[in-house]
mmCIF file of C-alpha atoms in Angstrom:
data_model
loop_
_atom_site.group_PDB
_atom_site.id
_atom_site.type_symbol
_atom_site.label_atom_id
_atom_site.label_comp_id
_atom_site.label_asym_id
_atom_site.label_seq_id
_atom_site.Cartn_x
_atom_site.Cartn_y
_atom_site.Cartn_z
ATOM 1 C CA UNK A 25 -102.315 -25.312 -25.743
ATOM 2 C CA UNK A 26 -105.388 -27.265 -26.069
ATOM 3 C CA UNK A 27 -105.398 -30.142 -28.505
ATOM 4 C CA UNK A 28 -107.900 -32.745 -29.370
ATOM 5 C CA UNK A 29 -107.739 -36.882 -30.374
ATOM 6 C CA UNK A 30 -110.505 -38.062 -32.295
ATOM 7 C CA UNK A 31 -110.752 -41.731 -33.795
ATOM 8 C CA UNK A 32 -113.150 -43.949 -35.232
ATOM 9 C CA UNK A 33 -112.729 -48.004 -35.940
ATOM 10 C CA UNK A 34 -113.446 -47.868 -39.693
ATOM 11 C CA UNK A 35 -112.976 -46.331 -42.600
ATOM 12 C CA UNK A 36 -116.526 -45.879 -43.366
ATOM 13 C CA UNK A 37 -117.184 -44.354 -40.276
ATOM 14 C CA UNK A 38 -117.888 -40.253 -39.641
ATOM 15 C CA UNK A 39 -115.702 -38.383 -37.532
ATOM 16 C CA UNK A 40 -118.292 -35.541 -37.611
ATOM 17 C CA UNK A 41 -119.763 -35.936 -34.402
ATOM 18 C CA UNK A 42 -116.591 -36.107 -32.537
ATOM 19 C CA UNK A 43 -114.801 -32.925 -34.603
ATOM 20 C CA UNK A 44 -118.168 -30.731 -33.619
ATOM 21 C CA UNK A 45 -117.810 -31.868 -29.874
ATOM 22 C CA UNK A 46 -113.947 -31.197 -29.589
ATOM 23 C CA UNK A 47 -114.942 -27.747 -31.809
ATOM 24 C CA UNK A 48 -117.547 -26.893 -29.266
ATOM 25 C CA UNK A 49 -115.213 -27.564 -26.278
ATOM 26 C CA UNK A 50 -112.566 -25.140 -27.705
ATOM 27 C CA UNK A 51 -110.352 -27.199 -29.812
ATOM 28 C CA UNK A 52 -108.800 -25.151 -32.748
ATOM 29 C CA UNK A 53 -109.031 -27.937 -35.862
ATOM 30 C CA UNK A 54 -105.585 -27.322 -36.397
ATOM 31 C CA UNK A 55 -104.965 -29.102 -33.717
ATOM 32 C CA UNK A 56 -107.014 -31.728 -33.853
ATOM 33 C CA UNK A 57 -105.158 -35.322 -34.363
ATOM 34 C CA UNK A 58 -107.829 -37.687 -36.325
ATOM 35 C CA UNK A 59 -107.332 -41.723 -36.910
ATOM 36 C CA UNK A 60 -108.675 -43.863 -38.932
ATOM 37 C CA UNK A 61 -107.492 -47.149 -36.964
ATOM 38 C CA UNK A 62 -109.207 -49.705 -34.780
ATOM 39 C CA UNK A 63 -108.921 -49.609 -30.673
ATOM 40 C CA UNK A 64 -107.300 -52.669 -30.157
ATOM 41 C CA UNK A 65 -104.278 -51.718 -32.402
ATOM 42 C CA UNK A 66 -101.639 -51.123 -30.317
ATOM 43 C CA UNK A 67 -99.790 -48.740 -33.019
ATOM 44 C CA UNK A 68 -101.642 -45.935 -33.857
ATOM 45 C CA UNK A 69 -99.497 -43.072 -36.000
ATOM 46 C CA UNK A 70 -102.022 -40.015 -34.957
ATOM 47 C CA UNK A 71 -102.238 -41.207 -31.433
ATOM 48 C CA UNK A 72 -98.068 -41.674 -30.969
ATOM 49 C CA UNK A 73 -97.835 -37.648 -32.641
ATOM 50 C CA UNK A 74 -100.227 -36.875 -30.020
ATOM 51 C CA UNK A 75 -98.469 -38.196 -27.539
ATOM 52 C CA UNK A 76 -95.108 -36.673 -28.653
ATOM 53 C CA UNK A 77 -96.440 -32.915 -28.993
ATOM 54 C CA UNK A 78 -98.058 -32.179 -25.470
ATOM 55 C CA UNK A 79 -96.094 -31.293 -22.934
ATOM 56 C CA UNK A 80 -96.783 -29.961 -19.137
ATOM 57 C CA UNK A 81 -99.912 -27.338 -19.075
ATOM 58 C CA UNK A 82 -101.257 -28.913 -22.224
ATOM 59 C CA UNK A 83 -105.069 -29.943 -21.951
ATOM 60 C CA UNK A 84 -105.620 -33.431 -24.133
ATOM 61 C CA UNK A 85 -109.719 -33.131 -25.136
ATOM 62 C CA UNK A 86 -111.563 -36.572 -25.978
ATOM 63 C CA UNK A 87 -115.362 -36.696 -26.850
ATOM 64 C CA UNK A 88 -114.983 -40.489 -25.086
ATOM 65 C CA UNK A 89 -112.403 -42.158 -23.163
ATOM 66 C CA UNK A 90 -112.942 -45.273 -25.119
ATOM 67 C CA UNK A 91 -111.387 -42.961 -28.648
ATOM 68 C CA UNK A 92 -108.389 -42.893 -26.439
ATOM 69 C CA UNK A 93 -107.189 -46.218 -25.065
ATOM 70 C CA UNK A 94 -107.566 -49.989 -25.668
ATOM 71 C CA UNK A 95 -108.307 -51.485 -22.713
ATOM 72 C CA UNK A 96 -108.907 -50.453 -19.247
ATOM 73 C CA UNK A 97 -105.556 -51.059 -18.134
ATOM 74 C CA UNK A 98 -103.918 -49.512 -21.345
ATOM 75 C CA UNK A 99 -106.341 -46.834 -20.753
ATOM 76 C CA UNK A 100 -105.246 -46.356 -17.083
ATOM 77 C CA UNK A 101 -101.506 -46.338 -17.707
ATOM 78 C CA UNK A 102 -102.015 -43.651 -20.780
ATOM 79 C CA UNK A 103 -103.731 -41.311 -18.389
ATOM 80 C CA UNK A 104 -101.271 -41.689 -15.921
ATOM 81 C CA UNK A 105 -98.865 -40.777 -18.334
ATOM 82 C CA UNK A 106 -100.237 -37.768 -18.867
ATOM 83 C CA UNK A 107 -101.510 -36.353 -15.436
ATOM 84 C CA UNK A 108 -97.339 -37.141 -14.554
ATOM 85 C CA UNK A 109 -96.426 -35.436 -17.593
ATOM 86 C CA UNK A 110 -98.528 -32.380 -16.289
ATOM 87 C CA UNK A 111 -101.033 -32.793 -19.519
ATOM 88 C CA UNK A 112 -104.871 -32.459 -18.405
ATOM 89 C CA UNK A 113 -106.887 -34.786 -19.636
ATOM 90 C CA UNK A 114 -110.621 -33.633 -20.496
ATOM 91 C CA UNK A 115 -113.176 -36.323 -21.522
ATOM 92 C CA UNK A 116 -116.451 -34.506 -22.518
ATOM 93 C CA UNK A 117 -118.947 -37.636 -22.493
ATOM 94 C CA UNK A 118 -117.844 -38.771 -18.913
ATOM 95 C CA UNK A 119 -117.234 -35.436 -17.597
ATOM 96 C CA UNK A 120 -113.385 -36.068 -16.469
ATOM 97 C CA UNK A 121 -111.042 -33.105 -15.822
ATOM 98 C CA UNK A 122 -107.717 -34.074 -14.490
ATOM 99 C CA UNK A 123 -107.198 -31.132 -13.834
ATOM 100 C CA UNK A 124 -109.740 -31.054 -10.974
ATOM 101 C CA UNK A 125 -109.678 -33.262 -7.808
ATOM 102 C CA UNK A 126 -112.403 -35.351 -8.774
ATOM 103 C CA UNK A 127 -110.649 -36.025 -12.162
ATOM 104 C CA UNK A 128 -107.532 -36.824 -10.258
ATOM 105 C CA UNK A 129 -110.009 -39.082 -8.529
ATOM 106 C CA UNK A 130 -111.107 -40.666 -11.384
ATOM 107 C CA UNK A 131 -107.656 -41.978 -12.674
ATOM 108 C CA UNK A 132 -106.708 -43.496 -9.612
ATOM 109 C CA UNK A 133 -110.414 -45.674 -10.005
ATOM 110 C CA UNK A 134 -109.281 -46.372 -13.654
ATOM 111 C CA UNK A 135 -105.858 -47.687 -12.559
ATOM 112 C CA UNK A 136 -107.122 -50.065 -9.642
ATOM 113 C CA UNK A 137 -110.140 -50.770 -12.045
ATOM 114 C CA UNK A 138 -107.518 -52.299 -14.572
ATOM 115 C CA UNK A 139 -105.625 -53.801 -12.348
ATOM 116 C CA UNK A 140 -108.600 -55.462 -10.779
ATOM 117 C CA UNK A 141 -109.239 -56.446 -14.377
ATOM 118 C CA UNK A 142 -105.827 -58.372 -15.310
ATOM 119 C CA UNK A 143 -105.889 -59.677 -11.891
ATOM 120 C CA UNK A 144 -109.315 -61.655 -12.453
ATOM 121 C CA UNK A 145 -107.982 -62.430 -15.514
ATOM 122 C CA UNK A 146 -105.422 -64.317 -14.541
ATOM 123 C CA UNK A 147 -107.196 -65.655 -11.745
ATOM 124 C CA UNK A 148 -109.627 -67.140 -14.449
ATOM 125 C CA UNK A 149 -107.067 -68.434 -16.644
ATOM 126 C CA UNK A 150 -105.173 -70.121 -13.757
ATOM 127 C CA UNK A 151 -108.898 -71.768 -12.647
ATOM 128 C CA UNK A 152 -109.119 -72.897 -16.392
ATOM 129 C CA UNK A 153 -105.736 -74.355 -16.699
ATOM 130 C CA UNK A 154 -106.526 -76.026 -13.436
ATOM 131 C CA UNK A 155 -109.975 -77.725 -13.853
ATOM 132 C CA UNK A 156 -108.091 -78.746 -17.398
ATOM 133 C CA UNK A 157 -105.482 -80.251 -15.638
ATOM 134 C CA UNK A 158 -107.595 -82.234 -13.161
ATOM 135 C CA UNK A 159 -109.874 -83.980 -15.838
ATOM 136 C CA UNK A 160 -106.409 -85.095 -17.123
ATOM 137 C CA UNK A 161 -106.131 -82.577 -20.389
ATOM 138 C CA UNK A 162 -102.511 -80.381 -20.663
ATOM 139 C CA UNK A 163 -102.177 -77.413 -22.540
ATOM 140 C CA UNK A 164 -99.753 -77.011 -25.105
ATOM 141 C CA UNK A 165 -98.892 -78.666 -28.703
ATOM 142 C CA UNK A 166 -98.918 -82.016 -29.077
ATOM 143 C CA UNK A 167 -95.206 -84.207 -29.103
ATOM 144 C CA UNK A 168 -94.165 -85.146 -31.981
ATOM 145 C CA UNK A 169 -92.154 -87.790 -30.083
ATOM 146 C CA UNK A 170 -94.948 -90.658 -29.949
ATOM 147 C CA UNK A 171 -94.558 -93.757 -27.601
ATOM 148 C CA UNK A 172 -93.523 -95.859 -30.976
ATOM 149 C CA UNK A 173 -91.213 -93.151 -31.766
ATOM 150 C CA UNK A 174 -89.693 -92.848 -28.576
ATOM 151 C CA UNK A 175 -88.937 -96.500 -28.168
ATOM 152 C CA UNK A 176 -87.269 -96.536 -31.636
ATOM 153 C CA UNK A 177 -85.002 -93.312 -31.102
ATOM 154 C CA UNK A 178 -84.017 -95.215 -27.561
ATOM 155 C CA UNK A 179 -83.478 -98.194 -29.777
ATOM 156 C CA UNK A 180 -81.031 -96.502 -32.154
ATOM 157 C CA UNK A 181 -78.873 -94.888 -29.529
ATOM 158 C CA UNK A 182 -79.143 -97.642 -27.605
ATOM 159 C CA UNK A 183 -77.464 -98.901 -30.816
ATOM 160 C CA UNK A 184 -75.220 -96.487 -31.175
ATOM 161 C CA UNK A 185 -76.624 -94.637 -34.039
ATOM 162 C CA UNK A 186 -75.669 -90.868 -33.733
ATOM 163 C CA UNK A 187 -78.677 -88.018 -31.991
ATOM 164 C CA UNK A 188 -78.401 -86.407 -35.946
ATOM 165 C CA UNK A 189 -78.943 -89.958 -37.647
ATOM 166 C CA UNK A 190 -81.630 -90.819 -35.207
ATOM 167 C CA UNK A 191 -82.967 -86.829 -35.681
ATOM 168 C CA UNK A 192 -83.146 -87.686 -39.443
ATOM 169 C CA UNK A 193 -84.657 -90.978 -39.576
ATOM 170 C CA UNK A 194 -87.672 -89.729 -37.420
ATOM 171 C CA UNK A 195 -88.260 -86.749 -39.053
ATOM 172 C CA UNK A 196 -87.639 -84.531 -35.839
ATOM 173 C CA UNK A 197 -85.147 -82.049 -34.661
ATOM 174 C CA UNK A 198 -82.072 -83.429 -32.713
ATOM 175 C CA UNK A 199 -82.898 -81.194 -30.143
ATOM 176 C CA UNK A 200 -86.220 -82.908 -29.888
ATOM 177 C CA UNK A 201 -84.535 -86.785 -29.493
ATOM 178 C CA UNK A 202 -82.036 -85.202 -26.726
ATOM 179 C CA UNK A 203 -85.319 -83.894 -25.169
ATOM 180 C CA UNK A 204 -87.269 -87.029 -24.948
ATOM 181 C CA UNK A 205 -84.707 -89.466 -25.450
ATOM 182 C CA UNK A 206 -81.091 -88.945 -24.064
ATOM 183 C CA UNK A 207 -80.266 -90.301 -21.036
ATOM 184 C CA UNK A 208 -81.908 -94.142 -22.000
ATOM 185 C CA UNK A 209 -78.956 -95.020 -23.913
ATOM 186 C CA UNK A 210 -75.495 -94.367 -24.354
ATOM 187 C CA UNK A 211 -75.486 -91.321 -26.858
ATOM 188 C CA UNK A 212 -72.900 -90.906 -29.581
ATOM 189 C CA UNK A 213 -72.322 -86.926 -30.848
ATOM 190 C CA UNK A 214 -71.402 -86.395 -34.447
ATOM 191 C CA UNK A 215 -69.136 -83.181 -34.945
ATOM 192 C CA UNK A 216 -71.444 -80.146 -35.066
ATOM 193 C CA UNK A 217 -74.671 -81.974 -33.325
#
């Protein structure tokens, strides 16, 4: 059976176009899935019945690969899915049949293509976090657990006041003066701290 995904981002959008292409290319429109949903979203209810329906010897007609997938990488891994699943893939802009070898091709180029794409991602978030961390700058949220704080919670246990009593008087979480602050001072637990 031959079935069709069609999707634009917005609600004001046509799906016109893409229901005459997947028409012309042999797609009954009863068995066309349509969606009304952005590409980014990562749940998309006509996609997912899609998805569920074909099975092997099923051909999977797009107008565009970008109606069908995400990302590059999400892209890469959905078309895998399906060429393992035995489910053709036809995409009539870019001219891919999975069917063919050339098409088989073309989703092994998508899937190092993606992978080439997270990998320079990371790459450039590791570089980032690195130059950060070299002019002195650390990611993450602030402490709440300021040098004046600090030296009072130390001052308390040091005292003997309790991690909860300390906790309260500071305005922070025990687990936060156990953290930052145990270890200075003798510490005395209250039941259920």
């Amino acid at each position: 059976m031959t079935f069709g995904y069609a999707r634009v981002s917005t609600a004001g959008q046509n799906l016109d176009a893409q229901r005459d292409a997947l028409r012309a290319a042999g797609v009954d429109d009863r068995h066309v899935y349509v969606e009304k949903a952005s590409g980014t979203r990562a749940d998309r209810p006509a996609l997912r019945a899609l998805l569920e329906q074909v099975h092997d010897g099923d051909v999977l007609v797009v107008t565009k690969l970008d109606r069908l997938g995400r990302s590059a990488a999400h892209l890469a891994r959905l078309v895998s899915d399906l060429v393992d699943q035995g489910v053709t893939l036809r995409s009539l802009t870019e001219s891919i049949d999975t069917s063919t070898a050339a098409g088989k091709f073309m989703v092994h180029m998508l899937a190092a293509l993606a992978q080439m794409e997270a990998d320079l991602a990371a790459e450039r978030t590791r570089a980032g976090l690195e130059a950060a961390r070299a002019r002195g700058r650390v990611g993450g949220r602030p402490s709440v657990m300021s040098p004046d704080r600090l030296d009072a919670a130390k001052a308390s246990l040091a005292q003997g006041q309790s991690i909860a009593a300390v906790a309260r008087a500071l305005g922070v979480s025990p687990a936060t003066i156990r953290r930052h602050a145990v270890g200075a001072a003798p510490v005395r637990f209250d039941d259920g701290v």
